[in-house]
PDB file of N, CA and C and ligand atoms in Angstrom:
ATOM      1  N   UNK A  30      17.450 -11.878   0.596  1.00  0.00           N
ATOM      2  CA  UNK A  30      16.137 -12.061   1.159  1.00  0.00           C
ATOM      3  C   UNK A  30      15.632 -13.544   1.221  1.00  0.00           C
ATOM      4  N   UNK A  31      16.556 -14.487   0.675  1.00  0.00           N
ATOM      5  CA  UNK A  31      16.184 -15.807   0.291  1.00  0.00           C
ATOM      6  C   UNK A  31      15.860 -16.617   1.514  1.00  0.00           C
ATOM      7  N   UNK A  32      16.246 -16.265   2.727  1.00  0.00           N
ATOM      8  CA  UNK A  32      15.955 -17.085   3.918  1.00  0.00           C
ATOM      9  C   UNK A  32      14.646 -16.808   4.332  1.00  0.00           C
ATOM     10  N   UNK A  33      13.835 -15.959   3.676  1.00  0.00           N
ATOM     11  CA  UNK A  33      12.505 -15.854   4.057  1.00  0.00           C
ATOM     12  C   UNK A  33      11.582 -16.438   3.097  1.00  0.00           C
ATOM     13  N   UNK A  34      10.369 -16.713   3.546  1.00  0.00           N
ATOM     14  CA  UNK A  34       9.413 -17.430   2.665  1.00  0.00           C
ATOM     15  C   UNK A  34       8.727 -16.438   1.787  1.00  0.00           C
ATOM     16  N   UNK A  35       8.008 -16.947   0.799  1.00  0.00           N
ATOM     17  CA  UNK A  35       7.367 -16.024  -0.067  1.00  0.00           C
ATOM     18  C   UNK A  35       6.416 -15.041   0.644  1.00  0.00           C
ATOM     19  N   UNK A  36       5.680 -15.532   1.563  1.00  0.00           N
ATOM     20  CA  UNK A  36       4.780 -14.749   2.304  1.00  0.00           C
ATOM     21  C   UNK A  36       5.422 -13.731   3.080  1.00  0.00           C
ATOM     22  N   UNK A  37       6.476 -14.066   3.665  1.00  0.00           N
ATOM     23  CA  UNK A  37       7.356 -13.134   4.497  1.00  0.00           C
ATOM     24  C   UNK A  37       7.937 -12.027   3.490  1.00  0.00           C
ATOM     25  N   UNK A  38       8.362 -12.527   2.380  1.00  0.00           N
ATOM     26  CA  UNK A  38       8.904 -11.571   1.342  1.00  0.00           C
ATOM     27  C   UNK A  38       7.810 -10.623   0.945  1.00  0.00           C
ATOM     28  N   UNK A  39       6.615 -11.084   0.664  1.00  0.00           N
ATOM     29  CA  UNK A  39       5.533 -10.176   0.382  1.00  0.00           C
ATOM     30  C   UNK A  39       5.304  -9.070   1.420  1.00  0.00           C
ATOM     31  N   UNK A  40       5.423  -9.408   2.619  1.00  0.00           N
ATOM     32  CA  UNK A  40       5.308  -8.392   3.742  1.00  0.00           C
ATOM     33  C   UNK A  40       6.311  -7.492   3.734  1.00  0.00           C
ATOM     34  N   UNK A  41       7.603  -8.014   3.595  1.00  0.00           N
ATOM     35  CA  UNK A  41       8.839  -7.132   3.461  1.00  0.00           C
ATOM     36  C   UNK A  41       8.725  -6.191   2.467  1.00  0.00           C
ATOM     37  N   UNK A  42       8.194  -6.713   1.279  1.00  0.00           N
ATOM     38  CA  UNK A  42       8.056  -5.796   0.036  1.00  0.00           C
ATOM     39  C   UNK A  42       7.053  -4.644   0.394  1.00  0.00           C
ATOM     40  N   UNK A  43       6.041  -4.952   1.073  1.00  0.00           N
ATOM     41  CA  UNK A  43       5.045  -3.835   1.378  1.00  0.00           C
ATOM     42  C   UNK A  43       5.833  -2.762   2.335  1.00  0.00           C
ATOM     43  N   UNK A  44       6.527  -3.283   3.206  1.00  0.00           N
ATOM     44  CA  UNK A  44       7.103  -2.423   4.188  1.00  0.00           C
ATOM     45  C   UNK A  44       8.215  -1.574   3.410  1.00  0.00           C
ATOM     46  N   UNK A  45       8.871  -2.279   2.634  1.00  0.00           N
ATOM     47  CA  UNK A  45       9.990  -1.595   1.769  1.00  0.00           C
ATOM     48  C   UNK A  45       9.407  -0.488   0.932  1.00  0.00           C
ATOM     49  N   UNK A  46       8.246  -0.751   0.275  1.00  0.00           N
ATOM     50  CA  UNK A  46       7.457   0.155  -0.553  1.00  0.00           C
ATOM     51  C   UNK A  46       6.996   1.363   0.294  1.00  0.00           C
ATOM     52  N   UNK A  47       6.629   1.027   1.443  1.00  0.00           N
ATOM     53  CA  UNK A  47       5.994   2.109   2.362  1.00  0.00           C
ATOM     54  C   UNK A  47       7.036   3.055   2.597  1.00  0.00           C
ATOM     55  N   UNK A  48       8.236   2.493   3.127  1.00  0.00           N
ATOM     56  CA  UNK A  48       9.429   3.340   3.645  1.00  0.00           C
ATOM     57  C   UNK A  48      10.115   4.128   2.478  1.00  0.00           C
ATOM     58  N   UNK A  49      10.057   3.483   1.343  1.00  0.00           N
ATOM     59  CA  UNK A  49      10.664   4.125   0.185  1.00  0.00           C
ATOM     60  C   UNK A  49       9.916   5.394  -0.206  1.00  0.00           C
ATOM     61  N   UNK A  50       8.565   5.273  -0.140  1.00  0.00           N
ATOM     62  CA  UNK A  50       7.706   6.588  -0.486  1.00  0.00           C
ATOM     63  C   UNK A  50       7.643   7.504   0.685  1.00  0.00           C
ATOM     64  N   UNK A  51       7.723   6.944   1.974  1.00  0.00           N
ATOM     65  CA  UNK A  51       7.581   7.859   3.107  1.00  0.00           C
ATOM     66  C   UNK A  51       8.855   8.703   3.107  1.00  0.00           C
ATOM     67  N   UNK A  52       9.877   8.299   2.548  1.00  0.00           N
ATOM     68  CA  UNK A  52      11.117   9.127   2.646  1.00  0.00           C
ATOM     69  C   UNK A  52      11.429   9.920   1.400  1.00  0.00           C
ATOM     70  N   UNK A  53      10.438   9.914   0.516  1.00  0.00           N
ATOM     71  CA  UNK A  53      10.605  10.652  -0.753  1.00  0.00           C
ATOM     72  C   UNK A  53      10.801  12.138  -0.764  1.00  0.00           C
ATOM     73  N   UNK A  54       9.964  12.767  -0.002  1.00  0.00           N
ATOM     74  CA  UNK A  54      10.000  14.284   0.054  1.00  0.00           C
ATOM     75  C   UNK A  54      10.838  14.646   1.209  1.00  0.00           C
ATOM     76  N   UNK A  55      11.172  15.903   1.194  1.00  0.00           N
ATOM     77  CA  UNK A  55      12.058  16.457   2.349  1.00  0.00           C
ATOM     78  C   UNK A  55      11.013  17.122   3.452  1.00  0.00           C
ATOM     79  N   UNK A  56       9.976  16.385   3.741  1.00  0.00           N
ATOM     80  CA  UNK A  56       9.089  16.775   4.714  1.00  0.00           C
ATOM     81  C   UNK A  56       9.516  16.609   6.131  1.00  0.00           C
ATOM     82  N   UNK A  57      10.665  15.946   6.307  1.00  0.00           N
ATOM     83  CA  UNK A  57      11.192  15.722   7.617  1.00  0.00           C
ATOM     84  C   UNK A  57      10.627  14.634   8.270  1.00  0.00           C
ATOM     85  N   UNK A  58       9.779  13.831   7.744  1.00  0.00           N
ATOM     86  CA  UNK A  58       9.183  12.749   8.313  1.00  0.00           C
ATOM     87  C   UNK A  58       9.454  11.381   7.392  1.00  0.00           C
ATOM     88  N   UNK A  59      10.371  10.702   7.619  1.00  0.00           N
ATOM     89  CA  UNK A  59      10.566   9.547   6.813  1.00  0.00           C
ATOM     90  C   UNK A  59       9.823   8.377   7.252  1.00  0.00           C
ATOM     91  N   UNK A  60       9.118   8.439   8.293  1.00  0.00           N
ATOM     92  CA  UNK A  60       8.439   7.429   8.942  1.00  0.00           C
ATOM     93  C   UNK A  60       6.915   7.361   8.529  1.00  0.00           C
ATOM     94  N   UNK A  61       6.395   8.380   7.871  1.00  0.00           N
ATOM     95  CA  UNK A  61       5.081   8.411   7.564  1.00  0.00           C
ATOM     96  C   UNK A  61       4.805   8.974   6.070  1.00  0.00           C
ATOM     97  N   UNK A  62       3.780   8.604   5.548  1.00  0.00           N
ATOM     98  CA  UNK A  62       3.541   9.162   4.191  1.00  0.00           C
ATOM     99  C   UNK A  62       2.685  10.326   4.280  1.00  0.00           C
ATOM    100  N   UNK A  63       3.062  11.507   3.756  1.00  0.00           N
ATOM    101  CA  UNK A  63       2.222  12.715   3.583  1.00  0.00           C
ATOM    102  C   UNK A  63       1.488  12.463   2.209  1.00  0.00           C
ATOM    103  N   UNK A  64       0.546  13.413   2.077  1.00  0.00           N
ATOM    104  CA  UNK A  64      -0.397  13.221   0.982  1.00  0.00           C
ATOM    105  C   UNK A  64       0.242  13.001  -0.346  1.00  0.00           C
ATOM    106  N   UNK A  65       1.248  13.868  -0.689  1.00  0.00           N
ATOM    107  CA  UNK A  65       2.076  13.787  -1.953  1.00  0.00           C
ATOM    108  C   UNK A  65       2.633  12.484  -2.121  1.00  0.00           C
ATOM    109  N   UNK A  66       3.240  12.053  -1.113  1.00  0.00           N
ATOM    110  CA  UNK A  66       4.001  10.658  -1.189  1.00  0.00           C
ATOM    111  C   UNK A  66       3.024   9.552  -1.385  1.00  0.00           C
ATOM    112  N   UNK A  67       1.864   9.745  -0.637  1.00  0.00           N
ATOM    113  CA  UNK A  67       0.830   8.715  -0.627  1.00  0.00           C
ATOM    114  C   UNK A  67       0.243   8.581  -2.071  1.00  0.00           C
ATOM    115  N   UNK A  68      -0.026   9.765  -2.727  1.00  0.00           N
ATOM    116  CA  UNK A  68      -0.602   9.857  -4.072  1.00  0.00           C
ATOM    117  C   UNK A  68       0.414   9.171  -5.067  1.00  0.00           C
ATOM    118  N   UNK A  69       1.758   9.385  -4.846  1.00  0.00           N
ATOM    119  CA  UNK A  69       2.682   8.833  -5.650  1.00  0.00           C
ATOM    120  C   UNK A  69       2.810   7.294  -5.684  1.00  0.00           C
ATOM    121  N   UNK A  70       2.748   6.977  -4.402  1.00  0.00           N
ATOM    122  CA  UNK A  70       2.558   5.477  -4.164  1.00  0.00           C
ATOM    123  C   UNK A  70       1.471   4.744  -4.714  1.00  0.00           C
ATOM    124  N   UNK A  71       0.263   5.432  -4.525  1.00  0.00           N
ATOM    125  CA  UNK A  71      -1.017   4.863  -5.144  1.00  0.00           C
ATOM    126  C   UNK A  71      -0.876   4.800  -6.617  1.00  0.00           C
ATOM    127  N   UNK A  72      -0.384   5.895  -7.224  1.00  0.00           N
ATOM    128  CA  UNK A  72      -0.370   5.940  -8.706  1.00  0.00           C
ATOM    129  C   UNK A  72       0.585   5.051  -9.374  1.00  0.00           C
ATOM    130  N   UNK A  73       1.781   4.838  -8.573  1.00  0.00           N
ATOM    131  CA  UNK A  73       2.846   3.897  -9.116  1.00  0.00           C
ATOM    132  C   UNK A  73       2.720   2.451  -8.912  1.00  0.00           C
ATOM    133  N   UNK A  74       2.287   2.253  -7.586  1.00  0.00           N
ATOM    134  CA  UNK A  74       2.392   0.885  -7.074  1.00  0.00           C
ATOM    135  C   UNK A  74       1.007   0.148  -7.080  1.00  0.00           C
ATOM    136  N   UNK A  75      -0.031   1.006  -7.006  1.00  0.00           N
ATOM    137  CA  UNK A  75      -1.457   0.316  -6.822  1.00  0.00           C
ATOM    138  C   UNK A  75      -2.363   0.835  -7.887  1.00  0.00           C
ATOM    139  N   UNK A  76      -1.735   1.086  -9.037  1.00  0.00           N
ATOM    140  CA  UNK A  76      -2.605   1.761  -9.983  1.00  0.00           C
ATOM    141  C   UNK A  76      -3.666   0.837 -10.586  1.00  0.00           C
ATOM    142  N   UNK A  77      -3.506  -0.480 -10.734  1.00  0.00           N
ATOM    143  CA  UNK A  77      -4.441  -1.301 -11.384  1.00  0.00           C
ATOM    144  C   UNK A  77      -5.681  -1.448 -10.345  1.00  0.00           C
ATOM    145  N   UNK A  78      -5.384  -1.536  -9.094  1.00  0.00           N
ATOM    146  CA  UNK A  78      -6.364  -1.763  -8.035  1.00  0.00           C
ATOM    147  C   UNK A  78      -7.072  -0.271  -7.787  1.00  0.00           C
ATOM    148  N   UNK A  79      -6.322   0.644  -7.881  1.00  0.00           N
ATOM    149  CA  UNK A  79      -6.890   1.936  -7.666  1.00  0.00           C
ATOM    150  C   UNK A  79      -8.000   2.316  -8.549  1.00  0.00           C
ATOM    151  N   UNK A  80      -7.874   1.909  -9.906  1.00  0.00           N
ATOM    152  CA  UNK A  80      -8.880   2.178 -10.919  1.00  0.00           C
ATOM    153  C   UNK A  80     -10.232   1.500 -10.589  1.00  0.00           C
ATOM    154  N   UNK A  81     -10.162   0.546  -9.623  1.00  0.00           N
ATOM    155  CA  UNK A  81     -11.268  -0.273  -9.380  1.00  0.00           C
ATOM    156  C   UNK A  81     -11.949   0.166  -7.975  1.00  0.00           C
ATOM    157  N   UNK A  82     -11.371   0.947  -7.257  1.00  0.00           N
ATOM    158  CA  UNK A  82     -11.812   1.267  -5.955  1.00  0.00           C
ATOM    159  C   UNK A  82     -11.738   2.699  -5.484  1.00  0.00           C
ATOM    160  N   UNK A  83     -12.652   3.238  -4.941  1.00  0.00           N
ATOM    161  CA  UNK A  83     -12.721   4.507  -4.297  1.00  0.00           C
ATOM    162  C   UNK A  83     -11.936   4.593  -2.943  1.00  0.00           C
ATOM    163  N   UNK A  84     -11.707   3.411  -2.471  1.00  0.00           N
ATOM    164  CA  UNK A  84     -11.133   3.358  -1.052  1.00  0.00           C
ATOM    165  C   UNK A  84      -9.702   3.430  -1.000  1.00  0.00           C
ATOM    166  N   UNK A  85      -9.076   3.449  -2.193  1.00  0.00           N
ATOM    167  CA  UNK A  85      -7.556   3.715  -2.268  1.00  0.00           C
ATOM    168  C   UNK A  85      -7.335   5.201  -2.427  1.00  0.00           C
ATOM    169  N   UNK A  86      -7.489   5.910  -1.247  1.00  0.00           N
ATOM    170  CA  UNK A  86      -7.520   7.219  -1.269  1.00  0.00           C
ATOM    171  C   UNK A  86      -6.847   7.689   0.006  1.00  0.00           C
ATOM    172  N   UNK A  87      -6.010   8.798  -0.042  1.00  0.00           N
ATOM    173  CA  UNK A  87      -5.300   9.279   1.120  1.00  0.00           C
ATOM    174  C   UNK A  87      -6.183   9.440   2.320  1.00  0.00           C
ATOM    175  N   UNK A  88      -7.247  10.145   2.205  1.00  0.00           N
ATOM    176  CA  UNK A  88      -8.031  10.366   3.381  1.00  0.00           C
ATOM    177  C   UNK A  88      -8.543   9.148   4.121  1.00  0.00           C
ATOM    178  N   UNK A  89      -8.821   8.130   3.350  1.00  0.00           N
ATOM    179  CA  UNK A  89      -9.214   6.851   3.938  1.00  0.00           C
ATOM    180  C   UNK A  89      -8.122   6.062   4.524  1.00  0.00           C
ATOM    181  N   UNK A  90      -6.920   6.187   4.070  1.00  0.00           N
ATOM    182  CA  UNK A  90      -5.729   5.670   4.602  1.00  0.00           C
ATOM    183  C   UNK A  90      -5.500   6.315   6.034  1.00  0.00           C
ATOM    184  N   UNK A  91      -5.580   7.587   6.063  1.00  0.00           N
ATOM    185  CA  UNK A  91      -5.313   8.348   7.220  1.00  0.00           C
ATOM    186  C   UNK A  91      -6.423   8.443   8.292  1.00  0.00           C
ATOM    187  N   UNK A  92      -6.593   7.323   8.888  1.00  0.00           N
ATOM    188  CA  UNK A  92      -7.676   7.096   9.710  1.00  0.00           C
ATOM    189  C   UNK A  92      -7.942   8.116  10.788  1.00  0.00           C
ATOM    190  N   UNK A  93      -6.916   8.612  11.438  1.00  0.00           N
ATOM    191  CA  UNK A  93      -6.869   9.453  12.618  1.00  0.00           C
ATOM    192  C   UNK A  93      -6.896  11.027  12.081  1.00  0.00           C
ATOM    193  N   UNK A  94      -6.765  11.158  10.788  1.00  0.00           N
ATOM    194  CA  UNK A  94      -6.909  12.462  10.228  1.00  0.00           C
ATOM    195  C   UNK A  94      -5.844  13.344  10.713  1.00  0.00           C
ATOM    196  N   UNK A  95      -4.564  12.838  10.828  1.00  0.00           N
ATOM    197  CA  UNK A  95      -3.409  13.537  11.235  1.00  0.00           C
ATOM    198  C   UNK A  95      -2.715  14.325  10.121  1.00  0.00           C
ATOM    199  N   UNK A  96      -3.159  13.923   8.897  1.00  0.00           N
ATOM    200  CA  UNK A  96      -2.441  14.479   7.821  1.00  0.00           C
ATOM    201  C   UNK A  96      -1.299  13.726   7.229  1.00  0.00           C
ATOM    202  N   UNK A  97      -1.061  12.578   7.903  1.00  0.00           N
ATOM    203  CA  UNK A  97      -0.118  11.677   7.295  1.00  0.00           C
ATOM    204  C   UNK A  97      -0.423  10.237   7.638  1.00  0.00           C
ATOM    205  N   UNK A  98       0.110   9.254   6.937  1.00  0.00           N
ATOM    206  CA  UNK A  98      -0.334   7.900   7.082  1.00  0.00           C
ATOM    207  C   UNK A  98       0.970   7.081   7.676  1.00  0.00           C
ATOM    208  N   UNK A  99       0.689   6.433   8.850  1.00  0.00           N
ATOM    209  CA  UNK A  99       1.672   5.684   9.506  1.00  0.00           C
ATOM    210  C   UNK A  99       1.717   4.296   8.900  1.00  0.00           C
ATOM    211  N   UNK A 100       2.776   3.505   9.146  1.00  0.00           N
ATOM    212  CA  UNK A 100       2.834   2.105   8.646  1.00  0.00           C
ATOM    213  C   UNK A 100       1.541   1.310   9.120  1.00  0.00           C
ATOM    214  N   UNK A 101       1.166   1.397  10.383  1.00  0.00           N
ATOM    215  CA  UNK A 101       0.045   0.825  10.760  1.00  0.00           C
ATOM    216  C   UNK A 101      -1.221   1.129  10.081  1.00  0.00           C
ATOM    217  N   UNK A 102      -1.476   2.399   9.822  1.00  0.00           N
ATOM    218  CA  UNK A 102      -2.592   2.882   9.084  1.00  0.00           C
ATOM    219  C   UNK A 102      -2.571   2.387   7.628  1.00  0.00           C
ATOM    220  N   UNK A 103      -1.376   2.270   7.116  1.00  0.00           N
ATOM    221  CA  UNK A 103      -1.192   1.702   5.685  1.00  0.00           C
ATOM    222  C   UNK A 103      -1.672   0.276   5.640  1.00  0.00           C
ATOM    223  N   UNK A 104      -0.994  -0.511   6.577  1.00  0.00           N
ATOM    224  CA  UNK A 104      -1.232  -1.927   6.521  1.00  0.00           C
ATOM    225  C   UNK A 104      -2.756  -2.309   6.764  1.00  0.00           C
ATOM    226  N   UNK A 105      -3.352  -1.643   7.682  1.00  0.00           N
ATOM    227  CA  UNK A 105      -4.673  -1.801   8.253  1.00  0.00           C
ATOM    228  C   UNK A 105      -5.606  -1.560   7.089  1.00  0.00           C
ATOM    229  N   UNK A 106      -5.484  -0.358   6.484  1.00  0.00           N
ATOM    230  CA  UNK A 106      -6.300   0.002   5.414  1.00  0.00           C
ATOM    231  C   UNK A 106      -6.221  -0.963   4.186  1.00  0.00           C
ATOM    232  N   UNK A 107      -4.972  -1.291   3.911  1.00  0.00           N
ATOM    233  CA  UNK A 107      -4.658  -2.080   2.593  1.00  0.00           C
ATOM    234  C   UNK A 107      -5.370  -3.496   2.972  1.00  0.00           C
ATOM    235  N   UNK A 108      -5.305  -3.918   4.036  1.00  0.00           N
ATOM    236  CA  UNK A 108      -5.946  -5.242   4.436  1.00  0.00           C
ATOM    237  C   UNK A 108      -7.500  -5.227   4.261  1.00  0.00           C
ATOM    238  N   UNK A 109      -7.991  -4.125   4.730  1.00  0.00           N
ATOM    239  CA  UNK A 109      -9.485  -3.859   4.579  1.00  0.00           C
ATOM    240  C   UNK A 109      -9.843  -3.821   3.189  1.00  0.00           C
ATOM    241  N   UNK A 110      -9.105  -3.036   2.378  1.00  0.00           N
ATOM    242  CA  UNK A 110      -9.339  -2.810   0.914  1.00  0.00           C
ATOM    243  C   UNK A 110      -9.272  -4.140   0.171  1.00  0.00           C
ATOM    244  N   UNK A 111      -8.318  -4.935   0.552  1.00  0.00           N
ATOM    245  CA  UNK A 111      -8.086  -6.269  -0.162  1.00  0.00           C
ATOM    246  C   UNK A 111      -9.298  -7.127  -0.115  1.00  0.00           C
ATOM    247  N   UNK A 112     -10.161  -6.952   0.891  1.00  0.00           N
ATOM    248  CA  UNK A 112     -11.503  -7.594   0.834  1.00  0.00           C
ATOM    249  C   UNK A 112     -12.226  -7.314  -0.528  1.00  0.00           C
ATOM    250  N   UNK A 113     -12.208  -6.003  -0.912  1.00  0.00           N
ATOM    251  CA  UNK A 113     -12.969  -5.712  -2.153  1.00  0.00           C
ATOM    252  C   UNK A 113     -12.392  -6.506  -3.447  1.00  0.00           C
ATOM    253  N   UNK A 114     -11.042  -6.763  -3.281  1.00  0.00           N
ATOM    254  CA  UNK A 114     -10.493  -7.341  -4.446  1.00  0.00           C
ATOM    255  C   UNK A 114     -10.233  -8.894  -4.258  1.00  0.00           C
ATOM    256  N   UNK A 115     -10.980  -9.470  -3.395  1.00  0.00           N
ATOM    257  CA  UNK A 115     -10.894 -10.868  -3.047  1.00  0.00           C
ATOM    258  C   UNK A 115     -11.003 -11.625  -4.340  1.00  0.00           C
ATOM    259  N   UNK A 116     -12.021 -11.386  -5.181  1.00  0.00           N
ATOM    260  CA  UNK A 116     -12.046 -12.231  -6.471  1.00  0.00           C
ATOM    261  C   UNK A 116     -10.903 -12.014  -7.272  1.00  0.00           C
ATOM    262  N   UNK A 117     -10.559 -10.777  -7.634  1.00  0.00           N
ATOM    263  CA  UNK A 117      -9.432 -10.450  -8.448  1.00  0.00           C
ATOM    264  C   UNK A 117      -8.189 -11.191  -7.911  1.00  0.00           C
ATOM    265  N   UNK A 118      -7.882 -11.003  -6.664  1.00  0.00           N
ATOM    266  CA  UNK A 118      -6.717 -11.436  -6.142  1.00  0.00           C
ATOM    267  C   UNK A 118      -6.562 -12.942  -6.066  1.00  0.00           C
ATOM    268  N   UNK A 119      -7.718 -13.564  -5.815  1.00  0.00           N
ATOM    269  CA  UNK A 119      -7.861 -15.014  -5.931  1.00  0.00           C
ATOM    270  C   UNK A 119      -7.519 -15.548  -7.244  1.00  0.00           C
ATOM    271  N   UNK A 120      -8.221 -14.940  -8.130  1.00  0.00           N
ATOM    272  CA  UNK A 120      -8.046 -15.328  -9.597  1.00  0.00           C
ATOM    273  C   UNK A 120      -6.559 -15.250 -10.052  1.00  0.00           C
ATOM    274  N   UNK A 121      -6.103 -14.042  -9.729  1.00  0.00           N
ATOM    275  CA  UNK A 121      -4.611 -13.822 -10.059  1.00  0.00           C
ATOM    276  C   UNK A 121      -3.720 -14.802  -9.472  1.00  0.00           C
ATOM    277  N   UNK A 122      -3.950 -15.140  -8.181  1.00  0.00           N
ATOM    278  CA  UNK A 122      -3.056 -15.995  -7.523  1.00  0.00           C
ATOM    279  C   UNK A 122      -3.079 -17.409  -8.132  1.00  0.00           C
ATOM    280  N   UNK A 123      -4.190 -17.769  -8.678  1.00  0.00           N
ATOM    281  CA  UNK A 123      -4.319 -19.162  -9.365  1.00  0.00           C
ATOM    282  C   UNK A 123      -3.734 -19.222 -10.818  1.00  0.00           C
ATOM    283  N   UNK A 124      -3.710 -18.088 -11.507  1.00  0.00           N
ATOM    284  CA  UNK A 124      -3.314 -18.106 -12.874  1.00  0.00           C
ATOM    285  C   UNK A 124      -2.204 -17.265 -13.126  1.00  0.00           C
ATOM    286  N   UNK A 125      -1.421 -16.759 -12.116  1.00  0.00           N
ATOM    287  CA  UNK A 125      -0.189 -15.786 -12.265  1.00  0.00           C
ATOM    288  C   UNK A 125      -0.797 -14.282 -12.224  1.00  0.00           C
ATOM    289  N   UNK A 126       0.177 -13.415 -11.994  1.00  0.00           N
ATOM    290  CA  UNK A 126      -0.083 -12.137 -11.661  1.00  0.00           C
ATOM    291  C   UNK A 126      -0.776 -11.267 -12.842  1.00  0.00           C
ATOM    292  N   UNK A 127      -0.576 -11.849 -14.101  1.00  0.00           N
ATOM    293  CA  UNK A 127      -0.955 -11.081 -15.303  1.00  0.00           C
ATOM    294  C   UNK A 127      -2.468 -11.025 -15.353  1.00  0.00           C
ATOM    295  N   UNK A 128      -3.183 -12.005 -14.537  1.00  0.00           N
ATOM    296  CA  UNK A 128      -4.587 -11.967 -14.559  1.00  0.00           C
ATOM    297  C   UNK A 128      -5.197 -10.798 -13.763  1.00  0.00           C
ATOM    298  N   UNK A 129      -4.379 -10.115 -12.996  1.00  0.00           N
ATOM    299  CA  UNK A 129      -4.784  -9.164 -12.055  1.00  0.00           C
ATOM    300  C   UNK A 129      -5.240  -7.819 -12.803  1.00  0.00           C
ATOM    301  N   UNK A 130      -5.238  -7.765 -13.976  1.00  0.00           N
ATOM    302  CA  UNK A 130      -5.569  -6.583 -14.750  1.00  0.00           C
ATOM    303  C   UNK A 130      -7.124  -6.397 -14.716  1.00  0.00           C
TER     304      UNK A 130
HETATM  305 CA1  LIG B  17       7.266  11.517   4.558  1.00  0.00          CA
HETATM  306 CA1  LIG B  18      -2.632   9.302  10.384  1.00  0.00          CA
END
């Protein structure tokens, strides 16, 4: 992945995480997160932020209420939620990721 910039790598990592969890269960849909997959992703990958926000919730990610979360829904809601963490994220960015606790 070294030909990519850090920012590009961050986006690739988000996509990688999304698809890793989207294909976890044998629901036949490796392109979208069903509720169980989403819960697992939130608990494993966004646990620190989740403890600070009610917005990191399956129903809020699933904006069209289709019962599953597409990559677009995932990225759009994550971007929206990151507004809530602006202070935390900014502070962590300045002093290293350990400050994100
Ligand atoms: Ca799935
Ligand atoms: Ca949906």
